[in-house]
Short mmCIF file of C-alpha atoms in Angstrom, two decimals:
data_model
loop_
_atom_site.label_atom_id
_atom_site.label_comp_id
_atom_site.label_asym_id
_atom_site.label_seq_id
_atom_site.Cartn_x
_atom_site.Cartn_y
_atom_site.Cartn_z
CA MET O 86 103.87 184.86 14.82
CA THR O 87 105.31 188.25 13.87
CA THR O 88 102.28 189.82 12.12
CA SER O 89 98.55 189.84 12.75
CA SER O 90 97.91 188.09 9.41
CA GLN O 91 100.33 185.30 10.30
CA ARG O 92 98.72 184.96 13.72
CA LEU O 93 95.27 184.80 12.11
CA SER O 94 96.31 182.12 9.63
CA PHE O 95 97.97 180.14 12.43
CA THR O 96 94.77 180.31 14.49
CA LEU O 97 92.57 179.33 11.55
CA VAL O 98 94.67 176.26 10.78
CA LEU O 99 94.86 175.32 14.45
CA GLY O 100 91.10 175.76 14.81
CA SER O 101 90.51 173.61 11.72
CA LEU O 102 92.65 170.86 13.21
CA ALA O 103 90.72 171.09 16.48
CA ALA O 104 87.54 170.76 14.42
CA LEU O 105 88.56 167.38 12.99
CA GLY O 106 86.74 165.58 15.80
CA PRO O 107 83.34 167.19 15.21
CA LEU O 108 83.92 167.13 11.46
CA CYS O 109 84.46 163.36 11.44
CA THR O 110 81.29 162.86 13.50
CA ASP O 111 78.92 165.55 12.18
CA PHE O 112 79.59 165.64 8.45
CA TYR O 113 77.90 162.35 7.60
CA LEU O 114 75.12 162.57 10.20
CA PRO O 115 72.36 163.49 7.68
CA SER O 116 73.23 160.32 5.74
CA LEU O 117 72.89 157.90 8.69
CA PRO O 118 69.40 156.65 7.72
CA GLU O 119 70.54 156.23 4.09
CA LEU O 120 73.75 154.53 5.23
CA ALA O 121 71.78 152.03 7.30
CA ALA O 122 69.56 151.18 4.34
CA GLY O 123 72.46 151.01 1.90
CA LEU O 124 74.45 148.56 4.01
CA GLY O 125 71.35 146.57 4.93
CA THR O 126 71.68 147.13 8.65
CA THR O 127 69.59 148.46 11.53
CA THR O 128 69.44 151.97 12.93
CA ALA O 129 71.19 150.89 16.14
CA THR O 130 73.99 149.20 14.19
CA ALA O 131 74.43 152.24 11.96
CA GLN O 132 74.82 154.36 15.10
CA LEU O 133 77.77 152.14 16.03
CA SER O 134 79.70 153.81 13.20
CA LEU O 135 79.50 156.97 15.28
CA THR O 136 80.53 155.04 18.39
CA ALA O 137 83.52 153.52 16.57
CA GLY O 138 84.69 156.94 15.46
CA LEU O 139 84.33 158.39 18.94
CA LEU O 140 86.28 155.51 20.48
CA GLY O 141 89.03 156.10 17.95
CA LEU O 142 89.04 159.82 18.70
CA GLY O 143 89.43 159.07 22.40
CA LEU O 144 92.11 156.37 22.20
CA GLY O 145 94.03 158.20 19.48
CA GLN O 146 94.58 161.14 21.78
CA LEU O 147 96.23 158.86 24.32
CA PHE O 148 98.68 157.91 21.57
CA PHE O 149 99.39 161.25 19.87
CA GLY O 150 99.37 163.45 23.00
CA PRO O 151 102.20 161.84 24.98
CA LEU O 152 104.09 161.12 21.74
CA SER O 153 104.14 164.86 21.00
CA ASP O 154 105.67 165.59 24.42
CA LYS O 155 108.60 163.40 23.34
CA LEU O 156 108.92 164.14 19.59
CA GLY O 157 107.44 167.61 19.28
CA ARG O 158 104.07 168.58 17.82
CA MET O 159 104.63 168.60 14.04
CA ARG O 160 105.73 165.05 13.22
CA PRO O 161 102.83 163.33 15.04
CA LEU O 162 100.41 165.84 13.53
CA LEU O 163 101.47 165.22 9.94
CA ALA O 164 101.39 161.45 10.45
CA SER O 165 97.86 161.64 11.85
CA LEU O 166 96.60 163.66 8.88
CA PHE O 167 98.07 161.19 6.37
CA ILE O 168 96.39 158.26 8.15
CA LEU O 169 93.12 160.24 8.24
CA LEU O 170 93.30 160.62 4.47
CA LEU O 171 93.67 156.85 3.96
CA ALA O 172 91.00 155.93 6.52
CA SER O 173 88.44 158.29 4.95
CA ILE O 174 88.95 156.59 1.61
CA GLY O 175 88.54 153.25 3.37
CA CYS O 176 85.17 154.36 4.79
CA SER O 177 83.99 155.28 1.32
CA LEU O 178 84.94 151.85 -0.06
CA ALA O 179 83.43 149.77 2.78
CA ARG O 180 81.27 146.91 1.47
CA ASP O 181 79.51 146.04 4.73
CA ILE O 182 78.97 147.49 8.17
CA SER O 183 81.91 145.58 9.67
CA GLN O 184 84.35 147.14 7.22
CA LEU O 185 82.84 150.56 7.83
CA LEU O 186 83.16 150.20 11.61
CA ALA O 187 86.84 149.25 11.29
CA ALA O 188 87.56 152.15 8.92
CA ARG O 189 85.65 154.57 11.16
CA PHE O 190 87.68 153.49 14.18
CA ILE O 191 90.94 154.17 12.31
CA GLN O 192 89.52 157.45 11.02
CA GLY O 193 88.81 158.45 14.61
CA LEU O 194 92.29 157.44 15.76
CA ALA O 195 93.83 159.63 13.07
CA GLY O 196 91.46 162.55 13.58
CA ALA O 197 92.48 162.60 17.24
CA GLY O 198 95.89 163.97 16.26
CA GLY O 199 94.51 167.35 15.25
CA ALA O 200 92.21 167.56 18.26
CA VAL O 201 94.81 166.75 20.91
CA LEU O 202 97.71 168.65 19.37
CA SER O 203 95.74 171.86 18.84
CA ARG O 204 95.20 172.07 22.62
CA ALA O 205 98.82 171.18 23.32
CA VAL O 206 100.09 173.87 20.93
CA ALA O 207 97.79 176.41 22.59
CA ARG O 208 99.26 175.50 25.99
CA ASP O 209 102.78 175.81 24.55
CA LEU O 210 102.01 179.42 23.68
CA TYR O 211 99.55 180.68 26.35
CA ASN O 212 98.61 180.46 30.03
CA GLY O 213 95.99 181.86 32.44
CA HIS O 214 93.20 184.04 31.02
CA ASP O 215 95.14 184.26 27.73
CA LEU O 216 94.73 180.51 27.40
CA THR O 217 91.00 180.77 28.15
CA ARG O 218 90.60 183.46 25.49
CA PHE O 219 92.56 181.41 22.97
CA PHE O 220 90.42 178.34 23.69
CA ALA O 221 87.36 180.53 23.12
CA LEU O 222 88.90 181.68 19.82
CA LEU O 223 89.52 178.08 18.85
CA MET O 224 85.90 177.32 19.73
CA LEU O 225 84.85 180.19 17.46
CA VAL O 226 86.81 178.69 14.57
CA ASN O 227 86.16 174.99 15.11
CA GLY O 228 82.60 175.73 16.20
CA LEU O 229 81.93 176.34 12.53
CA ALA O 230 82.43 172.61 11.97
CA PRO O 231 79.23 171.52 13.78
CA ILE O 232 77.41 174.27 11.88
CA ALA O 233 78.86 173.77 8.42
CA ALA O 234 79.45 170.01 8.47
CA PRO O 235 75.84 168.73 8.60
CA VAL O 236 74.65 171.56 6.34
CA MET O 237 77.29 170.65 3.78
CA GLY O 238 76.61 166.96 4.24
CA GLY O 239 72.86 167.45 3.79
CA ALA O 240 73.39 169.60 0.70
CA LEU O 241 75.86 167.16 -0.86
CA LEU O 242 73.39 164.30 -0.40
CA SER O 243 71.28 165.89 -3.13
CA TRP O 244 73.86 164.81 -5.72
CA THR O 245 75.94 162.11 -4.04
CA ASP O 246 75.49 159.35 -1.46
CA TRP O 247 77.10 158.64 1.92
CA ARG O 248 80.18 157.18 0.20
CA GLY O 249 80.76 160.48 -1.55
CA LEU O 250 80.68 162.28 1.81
CA PHE O 251 83.61 160.21 3.05
CA MET O 252 85.56 161.05 -0.11
CA VAL O 253 84.99 164.73 0.68
CA LEU O 254 86.43 164.07 4.15
CA ALA O 255 89.49 162.55 2.47
CA ALA O 256 89.91 165.74 0.43
CA ILE O 257 89.64 167.85 3.60
CA ALA O 258 92.34 165.72 5.26
CA LEU O 259 94.63 166.31 2.26
CA LEU O 260 93.99 170.06 2.38
CA LEU O 261 94.80 170.24 6.11
CA LEU O 262 97.98 168.23 5.54
CA VAL O 263 99.14 170.80 2.98
CA LEU O 264 98.13 173.77 5.16
CA SER O 265 99.90 172.32 8.21
CA VAL O 266 103.16 171.96 6.31
CA TRP O 267 102.78 175.45 4.87
CA ARG O 268 101.54 177.48 7.83
CA LEU O 269 102.38 175.78 11.14
CA ARG O 270 105.66 175.65 13.02
CA GLU O 271 107.03 173.57 15.84
CA THR O 272 106.02 175.06 19.20
CA LEU O 273 107.82 172.60 21.48
CA PRO O 274 111.58 173.00 21.05
CA ALA O 275 113.89 170.08 21.85
CA SER O 276 114.98 171.73 25.11
CA ARG O 277 111.41 171.55 26.47
CA ARG O 278 110.57 168.02 25.35
CA THR O 279 110.19 165.15 27.79
CA PRO O 280 113.60 163.42 28.02
CA ALA O 281 112.17 160.07 29.14
CA SER O 282 111.84 157.06 26.87
CA LEU O 283 108.56 156.51 25.04
CA PHE O 284 107.63 153.97 27.70
CA GLY O 285 108.31 156.55 30.39
CA VAL O 286 106.31 159.20 28.50
CA TYR O 287 103.23 156.99 28.33
CA GLY O 288 103.78 155.94 31.93
CA GLY O 289 103.49 159.60 32.88
CA LEU O 290 99.79 159.42 32.08
CA GLY O 291 99.36 157.51 35.33
CA HIS O 292 100.87 160.41 37.29
CA LEU O 293 98.38 162.84 35.76
CA ALA O 294 95.55 160.46 36.64
CA THR O 295 96.41 160.87 40.34
CA GLN O 296 95.93 164.67 40.30
CA ARG O 297 92.49 165.09 41.80
CA GLN O 298 91.51 168.55 40.59
CA PHE O 299 92.88 167.97 37.07
CA MET O 300 91.03 164.66 36.73
CA GLY O 301 87.88 166.17 38.24
CA LEU O 302 87.90 168.89 35.60
CA CYS O 303 88.57 166.33 32.86
CA LEU O 304 85.63 164.18 33.97
CA THR O 305 83.38 167.22 34.41
CA GLN O 306 84.03 168.20 30.81
CA GLY O 307 83.97 164.58 29.65
CA PHE O 308 80.49 163.82 30.96
CA SER O 309 79.23 167.19 29.77
CA MET O 310 80.49 166.41 26.27
CA ALA O 311 79.04 162.90 26.53
CA GLY O 312 75.65 164.56 26.83
CA MET O 313 76.30 166.48 23.63
CA PHE O 314 77.42 163.34 21.80
CA ALA O 315 74.21 161.64 22.88
CA TYR O 316 72.41 164.47 21.10
CA ILE O 317 74.65 164.08 18.04
CA GLY O 318 73.97 160.36 17.77
CA ALA O 319 70.23 160.42 18.44
CA SER O 320 69.04 163.66 16.82
CA PRO O 321 69.19 162.48 13.17
CA PHE O 322 66.72 159.69 13.93
CA VAL O 323 64.55 161.72 16.32
CA LEU O 324 64.20 164.76 14.08
CA GLN O 325 64.16 163.03 10.68
CA GLN O 326 62.38 159.75 11.30
CA ILE O 327 60.02 160.72 14.14
CA TYR O 328 59.34 164.38 13.26
CA GLY O 329 59.82 164.05 9.51
CA LEU O 330 62.47 166.71 8.92
CA SER O 331 64.39 166.49 5.66
CA PRO O 332 68.20 166.09 5.80
CA GLN O 333 68.51 169.77 4.87
CA SER O 334 66.05 170.94 7.57
CA PHE O 335 67.83 168.78 10.14
CA SER O 336 71.13 170.32 9.08
CA PHE O 337 69.83 173.84 9.73
CA CYS O 338 68.55 172.84 13.18
CA PHE O 339 71.97 171.35 13.88
CA ALA O 340 73.61 174.56 12.66
CA ALA O 341 71.54 176.70 15.04
CA ASN O 342 72.83 174.66 17.98
CA GLY O 343 76.36 175.09 16.67
CA LEU O 344 75.93 178.86 16.68
CA GLY O 345 74.84 178.56 20.30
CA LEU O 346 78.06 176.68 21.10
CA ILE O 347 80.14 179.48 19.58
CA ALA O 348 78.23 182.21 21.42
CA ALA O 349 78.57 180.39 24.76
CA ALA O 350 82.33 180.01 24.28
CA GLN O 351 82.75 183.74 23.69
CA ILE O 352 80.64 184.48 26.77
CA ALA O 353 82.93 182.16 28.75
CA ALA O 354 86.02 184.10 27.65
CA ARG O 355 84.50 187.45 28.65
CA CYS O 356 83.20 186.18 31.97
CA SER O 357 86.56 184.63 32.88
CA ILE O 358 88.23 188.05 32.74
CA ARG O 359 85.75 189.56 35.22
CA PHE O 360 84.84 186.60 37.44
CA GLY O 361 87.59 184.02 36.83
CA GLU O 362 86.85 180.58 35.42
CA LEU O 363 85.20 178.82 38.38
CA ILE O 364 82.09 180.98 38.88
CA PRO O 365 80.96 180.95 35.22
CA LEU O 366 81.63 177.20 35.12
CA LYS O 367 79.28 176.67 38.08
CA VAL O 368 76.59 178.73 36.34
CA GLY O 369 77.05 176.76 33.12
CA LEU O 370 76.62 173.43 34.87
CA ALA O 371 73.44 174.70 36.54
CA VAL O 372 72.04 175.77 33.15
CA ALA O 373 72.91 172.34 31.73
CA GLY O 374 70.95 170.63 34.50
CA VAL O 375 67.87 172.83 34.04
CA ALA O 376 67.85 172.68 30.23
CA SER O 377 68.26 168.89 30.07
CA SER O 378 65.48 168.46 32.66
CA ALA O 379 63.22 170.57 30.44
CA LEU O 380 64.13 168.35 27.46
CA VAL O 381 63.12 165.21 29.35
CA ALA O 382 59.83 166.85 30.33
CA CYS O 383 59.19 167.76 26.68
CA GLY O 384 59.65 164.14 25.69
CA VAL O 385 57.49 162.71 28.47
CA PHE O 386 54.60 165.10 27.81
CA ARG O 387 54.95 164.92 24.00
CA ALA O 388 55.60 168.62 23.59
CA PRO O 389 55.45 170.16 20.09
CA LEU O 390 58.62 170.33 18.02
CA PRO O 391 59.38 174.04 18.68
CA MET O 392 59.50 173.41 22.44
CA ILE O 393 61.73 170.38 21.96
CA LEU O 394 64.12 172.34 19.73
CA THR O 395 64.28 175.17 22.29
CA ALA O 396 65.16 172.83 25.16
CA LEU O 397 67.64 171.05 22.91
CA PHE O 398 69.29 174.34 21.95
CA PHE O 399 70.06 175.31 25.54
CA SER O 400 71.08 171.74 26.42
CA VAL O 401 73.67 171.78 23.63
CA MET O 402 74.90 175.38 23.54
CA ILE O 403 75.97 175.38 27.21
CA ASN O 404 78.74 172.96 26.28
CA GLY O 405 80.53 175.87 24.61
CA LEU O 406 80.88 177.54 28.00
CA ILE O 407 81.58 174.41 30.05
CA GLY O 408 84.11 173.04 27.57
CA THR O 409 86.07 176.30 27.24
CA LEU O 410 86.34 176.91 30.99
CA ALA O 411 86.97 173.33 32.11
CA SER O 412 89.63 172.81 29.41
CA SER O 413 91.40 176.03 30.33
CA LEU O 414 91.41 175.27 34.07
CA ALA O 415 92.69 171.75 33.47
CA MET O 416 95.43 172.80 31.03
CA GLN O 417 96.61 175.77 33.10
CA SER O 418 98.03 173.37 35.67
CA GLN O 419 100.01 171.48 33.03
CA GLY O 420 102.87 173.06 31.11
CA LYS O 421 105.60 170.53 30.48
CA ASN O 422 103.13 167.66 29.96
CA ALA O 423 100.64 169.60 27.82
CA GLY O 424 100.38 166.82 25.23
CA SER O 425 99.61 164.15 27.82
CA ALA O 426 97.19 166.45 29.66
CA SER O 427 95.40 167.26 26.41
CA ALA O 428 95.19 163.54 25.67
CA ILE O 429 93.45 162.78 28.97
CA ILE O 430 90.98 165.62 28.38
CA GLY O 431 90.27 164.28 24.91
CA VAL O 432 89.91 160.63 25.84
CA GLY O 433 87.45 161.61 28.54
CA MET O 434 85.30 163.49 26.05
CA PHE O 435 85.28 160.96 23.25
CA ALA O 436 85.35 157.71 25.21
CA LEU O 437 82.46 158.80 27.40
CA GLY O 438 80.72 160.16 24.32
CA ALA O 439 81.13 156.80 22.60
CA LEU O 440 79.43 155.11 25.56
CA SER O 441 76.54 157.59 25.67
CA VAL O 442 75.54 157.24 22.02
CA PRO O 443 74.22 153.63 22.11
CA VAL O 444 72.39 154.33 25.39
CA THR O 445 70.04 156.63 23.48
CA GLY O 446 68.93 153.65 21.38
CA ILE O 447 67.90 151.42 24.30
CA GLY O 448 64.23 150.62 23.85
CA GLY O 449 64.19 152.61 20.59
CA THR O 450 65.60 156.07 19.95
CA SER O 451 63.17 158.80 21.03
CA VAL O 452 63.06 162.26 22.61
CA VAL O 453 62.73 160.60 26.02
CA THR O 454 65.75 158.29 25.64
CA MET O 455 67.84 161.10 24.14
CA GLY O 456 66.78 163.53 26.87
CA LEU O 457 67.34 161.08 29.72
CA THR O 458 70.83 160.24 28.44
CA ILE O 459 71.77 163.93 28.14
CA TRP O 460 70.29 164.65 31.59
CA GLY O 461 72.13 161.73 33.18
CA CYS O 462 75.47 162.82 31.73
CA TYR O 463 74.99 166.39 32.96
CA ILE O 464 73.97 165.29 36.45
CA ILE O 465 77.11 163.15 36.74
CA ALA O 466 79.21 166.13 35.56
CA ILE O 467 77.59 168.35 38.20
CA LEU O 468 78.21 165.79 40.96
CA ILE O 469 81.87 165.35 39.98
CA PHE O 470 82.44 169.09 39.92
CA THR O 471 80.68 169.58 43.26
CA PHE O 472 82.38 166.80 45.21
CA VAL O 473 85.78 166.59 43.49
CA VAL O 474 86.74 169.89 41.86
CA ASN O 475 84.91 172.45 44.00
CA LYS O 476 85.69 170.63 47.24
CA LYS O 477 89.37 170.59 46.33
CA VAL O 478 89.37 174.30 45.51
CA LEU O 479 87.72 175.16 48.81
CA ALA O 480 90.04 172.92 50.84
#
């Protein structure tokens, strides 16, 4: 980028692409109860549409990430956006829950392209604390998605139904396709691409999986994000059906937590300059453990809604700090294989998130089941960091 305006537009488009994951999951959240009724299915089955999308987001990154190390970033990105457009239309036209689950899985696969390639492009351009700051900037941009998506979705439900929301997603995919062609450029020249065959490129994922500190950081972030996805999947039912919030009120609660995510990411960037990435990451994991424990206690003792929302806020917002720092540390060790490394980070987040969502519905979705799932994910993240990442750093 040669001018500040070009750099800003590049960052905005890149951040929007990184936001495709949360956009595909958060935008239709206020309509989940209506969707379940409209398709004549149960709450737990309707939640599987979220699980299907998250699985697609995870597996799709394993496809698009290594492919971009071989072919460059732009061609896989444009292909993913075109497929996202078609899949979003398919979700809108689904006649039963089975068709919706299939379309949601494909939608997730396609949405993974933007998520994985935005991190790979950032690694093409930056390293060290510059990479941490750029990830924080991306979090600032794509953090608007968890804020705006449910608010927009809740507002649009006043004049359309859940099918209309998926058509809006199709329009967003088309807009991003146009903006990517117009504003982005290839950041991985042919001289830096992986010379191996496609089979060899995908086989290289196994080599990354043997790197202890890299995988420890990926799993630390993955289980932390799984806790947040448990919140995403359970909160519409907890706050709307149990506590009686309207879709619009739920959307504003969701937006407040999104603002917390953005603030925590910016704190992470500032702290990394003074203290490095490891110390703030340790603090963030400790906060996650305390906040999620408080959420469980609120559920067990039937605390009033304001106390639950406060504990939920801190349980969610800390992911902005953990995600920024863990991603930066993991990606800093990977230059040539940035696409593959980004894919492993992404599949950890979304695959583990897909597994955590249905756990919140065991025995009926409630504050207790949501809180216990979030707490369990955070405790696993803390243990992995303590005995895999931190032990390796100290060795």
